[in-house]
Every structure is written in structure tokens, then in C-alpha cells.
Short mmCIF file of C-alpha atoms in Angstrom, two decimals:
data_model
loop_
_atom_site.label_atom_id
_atom_site.label_comp_id
_atom_site.label_asym_id
_atom_site.label_seq_id
_atom_site.Cartn_x
_atom_site.Cartn_y
_atom_site.Cartn_z
CA MET A 26 -0.08 0.02 -0.04
CA THR A 27 1.49 3.34 -0.97
CA HIS A 28 0.60 6.50 1.00
CA THR A 29 1.03 9.99 -0.43
CA ARG A 30 1.13 13.21 1.48
CA SER A 31 -0.11 16.61 -0.19
CA VAL A 32 1.23 19.84 0.64
CA ILE A 33 -0.76 23.07 -0.20
CA MET A 34 1.11 26.39 -0.69
CA LYS A 35 -0.02 29.45 -2.49
CA GLY A 36 -2.14 27.76 -4.93
CA TRP A 37 0.13 24.84 -5.36
CA VAL A 38 -0.72 21.26 -4.52
CA VAL A 39 2.21 18.71 -4.22
CA THR A 40 1.32 15.22 -3.98
CA GLY A 41 4.24 12.72 -3.91
CA ALA A 42 5.98 13.57 -7.22
CA LEU A 43 3.26 15.21 -8.95
CA LEU A 44 2.51 18.99 -8.88
CA LEU A 45 -0.69 20.42 -9.98
CA VAL A 46 -0.69 24.26 -10.37
CA THR A 47 -4.01 25.89 -9.84
CA GLY A 48 -5.42 29.34 -9.45
CA SER A 49 -6.25 32.15 -11.89
CA ALA A 50 -2.84 32.65 -13.32
CA TRP A 51 -3.25 29.46 -15.58
CA SER A 52 -6.42 28.27 -17.31
CA GLN A 53 -5.11 24.78 -17.23
CA GLN A 54 -3.44 22.74 -14.85
CA VAL A 55 0.48 22.22 -15.19
CA PHE A 56 1.79 18.82 -14.39
CA ILE A 57 5.31 18.53 -13.00
CA TYR A 58 7.24 15.28 -12.63
CA PRO A 59 10.48 14.96 -11.11
CA GLN A 60 13.01 13.37 -13.75
CA LYS A 61 15.90 13.01 -11.28
CA GLY A 62 14.09 11.49 -8.27
CA GLN A 63 13.90 14.79 -6.64
CA SER A 64 12.07 14.38 -3.04
CA PRO A 65 8.50 16.08 -2.55
CA GLN A 66 10.22 18.71 -0.37
CA GLN A 67 12.99 19.42 -2.95
CA GLN A 68 10.12 19.77 -5.70
CA ALA A 69 8.26 22.19 -3.38
CA GLN A 70 11.45 24.34 -2.93
CA ASP A 71 12.32 24.23 -6.76
CA THR A 72 8.62 24.97 -7.70
CA SER A 73 8.64 28.01 -5.24
CA GLU A 74 12.10 29.44 -6.63
CA CYS A 75 10.87 28.93 -10.18
CA GLN A 76 7.32 30.52 -9.61
CA ALA A 77 9.26 33.59 -8.33
CA TRP A 78 11.64 33.59 -11.23
CA ALA A 79 8.66 33.21 -13.74
CA SER A 80 6.81 36.13 -12.02
CA GLN A 81 9.93 38.38 -11.95
CA GLN A 82 10.67 37.39 -15.78
CA THR A 83 6.99 38.13 -16.80
CA GLY A 84 6.37 41.34 -15.08
CA GLY A 85 4.37 39.68 -12.12
CA ALA A 86 0.67 39.32 -11.75
CA PRO A 87 -1.58 39.38 -15.06
CA PRO A 88 -3.42 42.86 -15.53
CA PRO A 89 -6.29 43.04 -13.62
CA ALA A 90 -9.67 42.39 -15.48
CA SER A 91 -11.88 45.45 -15.15
CA ALA A 92 -15.65 45.42 -15.08
CA PRO A 93 -17.07 47.22 -18.16
CA PRO A 94 -18.75 50.52 -17.37
CA PRO A 95 -22.66 50.39 -17.24
CA PRO A 96 -24.04 51.78 -20.34
CA THR A 97 -25.23 55.64 -19.84
CA ALA A 98 -27.72 55.79 -22.76
CA SER A 99 -31.18 55.05 -21.93
CA PRO A 100 -34.23 54.62 -24.35
CA ALA A 101 -36.51 56.54 -21.79
CA ARG A 102 -34.01 59.33 -21.22
CA GLY A 103 -34.09 59.56 -25.05
CA ALA A 104 -37.69 59.47 -25.34
CA ALA A 105 -37.96 62.06 -22.69
CA ARG A 106 -35.50 64.40 -24.34
CA GLY A 107 -37.13 63.72 -27.83
CA ALA A 108 -40.53 64.47 -26.35
CA ALA A 109 -39.36 67.91 -25.11
CA VAL A 110 -37.67 68.87 -28.34
CA GLY A 111 -40.64 67.59 -30.31
CA ALA A 112 -43.23 69.41 -28.17
CA VAL A 113 -41.17 72.60 -29.11
CA GLY A 114 -40.96 71.75 -32.68
CA GLY A 115 -44.59 70.93 -32.92
CA ALA A 116 -45.65 73.90 -30.96
CA ILE A 117 -43.90 76.11 -33.62
CA ALA A 118 -45.84 74.03 -36.17
CA GLY A 119 -49.02 74.21 -34.38
CA ASP A 120 -49.23 70.75 -32.89
CA ALA A 121 -47.21 70.51 -29.71
CA GLY A 122 -48.68 66.83 -28.98
CA LYS A 123 -47.94 65.38 -32.38
CA GLY A 124 -44.39 66.86 -32.16
CA ALA A 125 -43.97 65.32 -28.67
CA ALA A 126 -44.96 61.98 -29.64
CA VAL A 127 -42.74 62.03 -32.67
CA GLY A 128 -39.85 63.34 -30.72
CA ALA A 129 -40.54 60.90 -27.94
CA ALA A 130 -40.29 58.00 -30.58
CA THR A 131 -37.17 59.45 -32.05
CA GLY A 132 -35.52 60.00 -29.00
CA ALA A 133 -36.12 56.27 -27.68
CA MET A 134 -34.85 54.86 -30.85
CA ILE A 135 -31.79 56.96 -30.73
CA GLY A 136 -31.20 56.30 -26.91
CA GLY A 137 -31.80 52.49 -27.71
CA MET A 138 -28.94 52.52 -30.47
CA LYS A 139 -26.50 54.58 -28.24
CA ARG A 140 -27.08 51.87 -25.42
CA ARG A 141 -26.39 49.04 -27.77
CA ASP A 142 -23.29 50.61 -29.18
CA GLN A 143 -22.17 51.12 -25.57
CA MET A 144 -22.77 47.46 -24.51
CA GLN A 145 -21.05 46.40 -27.73
CA GLN A 146 -17.82 48.51 -27.00
CA ALA A 147 -17.92 47.28 -23.33
CA GLN A 148 -17.99 43.70 -24.56
CA ALA A 149 -15.19 44.27 -26.93
CA GLN A 150 -13.20 45.75 -24.20
CA GLN A 151 -13.81 42.90 -21.92
CA ALA A 152 -12.81 40.25 -24.66
CA GLN A 153 -9.78 42.32 -25.20
CA ALA A 154 -8.67 42.04 -21.47
CA GLN A 155 -9.54 38.49 -21.37
CA GLN A 156 -7.29 37.75 -24.35
CA SER A 157 -4.48 39.91 -22.63
CA GLN A 158 -4.84 37.66 -19.40
CA ALA A 159 -4.71 34.65 -21.33
CA ALA A 160 -1.59 35.54 -23.17
CA HIS A 161 0.13 36.44 -19.97
CA ALA A 162 -0.88 33.32 -18.26
CA ASP A 163 0.60 31.35 -21.04
CA THR A 164 3.96 33.38 -20.99
CA VAL A 165 3.98 32.73 -16.97
CA LYS A 166 3.58 28.93 -17.74
CA ARG A 167 6.27 28.85 -20.35
CA ALA A 168 8.85 30.74 -18.00
CA LEU A 169 7.79 28.33 -15.14
CA ALA A 170 8.13 25.18 -17.44
CA THR A 171 11.70 26.76 -18.60
CA CYS A 172 12.90 27.03 -14.88
CA LEU A 173 11.73 23.69 -13.82
CA GLY A 174 12.94 22.07 -16.92
CA ALA A 175 16.56 23.37 -16.14
CA LYS A 176 16.23 21.77 -12.75
CA GLY A 177 15.50 18.34 -14.05
CA TYR A 178 11.55 18.21 -14.01
CA SER A 179 9.24 17.28 -16.99
CA VAL A 180 6.46 19.94 -17.22
CA ASN A 181 3.05 19.44 -19.26
#
């Protein structure tokens, strides 16, 4: 019967000769195997050193993901503004009610279009931030694998 001990340290789980890297820095797990019979304690020390080196080489933590700003345009606000402008225009033409109705419909449509545009822009910014984080995580993962490979570990 074989017993394995697990050690958990800063997002790392060391179990016997296998290390799983977890956390937000990597989208996938990293498996590390000691090719030269390193002990779990040596592997934990090497991994800690390599993690620090990889972080230093790649500029530290990935850029933080920021929440997209809420849209400021509103169909209701657009309708209210349009109704006010339409009422003035309609009063000049002799029918303030009809002008207000046309203005409200136009204002609501414009407000809705602005809101949609703002939401699309926020989604594009969020996608770009996620791509940046994924690229940074990949760079950190490659740096960690380089360091651990030089210390006699197989990294996948």
C-alpha cells in the first residue's frame, strides 16, 4: 500500500512526485514530474523558486480584469428628451402633442441605439482584457516550465 502526502502552498498542490498548479494565473493545470528522483520537499522548493523567477521574468501578476462600465444611454431618457424637443418643434408648427409623440419615438430609438453601441464597446473591451490575461498566463506558464526543465523536471 502506497501513501502520498499533499502539501498546499499558495495555489500549489504537491502530491508525492506530481505537482498541480491551480489558480487564476493558469487556465489549465500544469503537471510537473521529477525526472531525477527529487523529493517532494525539493520539488516544492524548486517550484517556489521557479514560480518567483517566472513572475519576475514576466512582470508579475497579469493585468487585472476590469468590469465594463454600465451603459449610460437609455431609451427612456432619450424618449423624454425627444418629447421635449418635439413638443417645442410641434408648438412652432401648430401641434405640440404630435411633435412630442414624434420626438419621443425618435429619442427612444436614438437612446436605444446608443445603449446598444455602448454595450458592444464594453463587450469588446472585456474580450480584449481576457485575451491579454490569457496571453500573460501562457507566458508565465512557459517561463515556469523553462525554469523547472532546467532543474530536472518534466512539465506538461
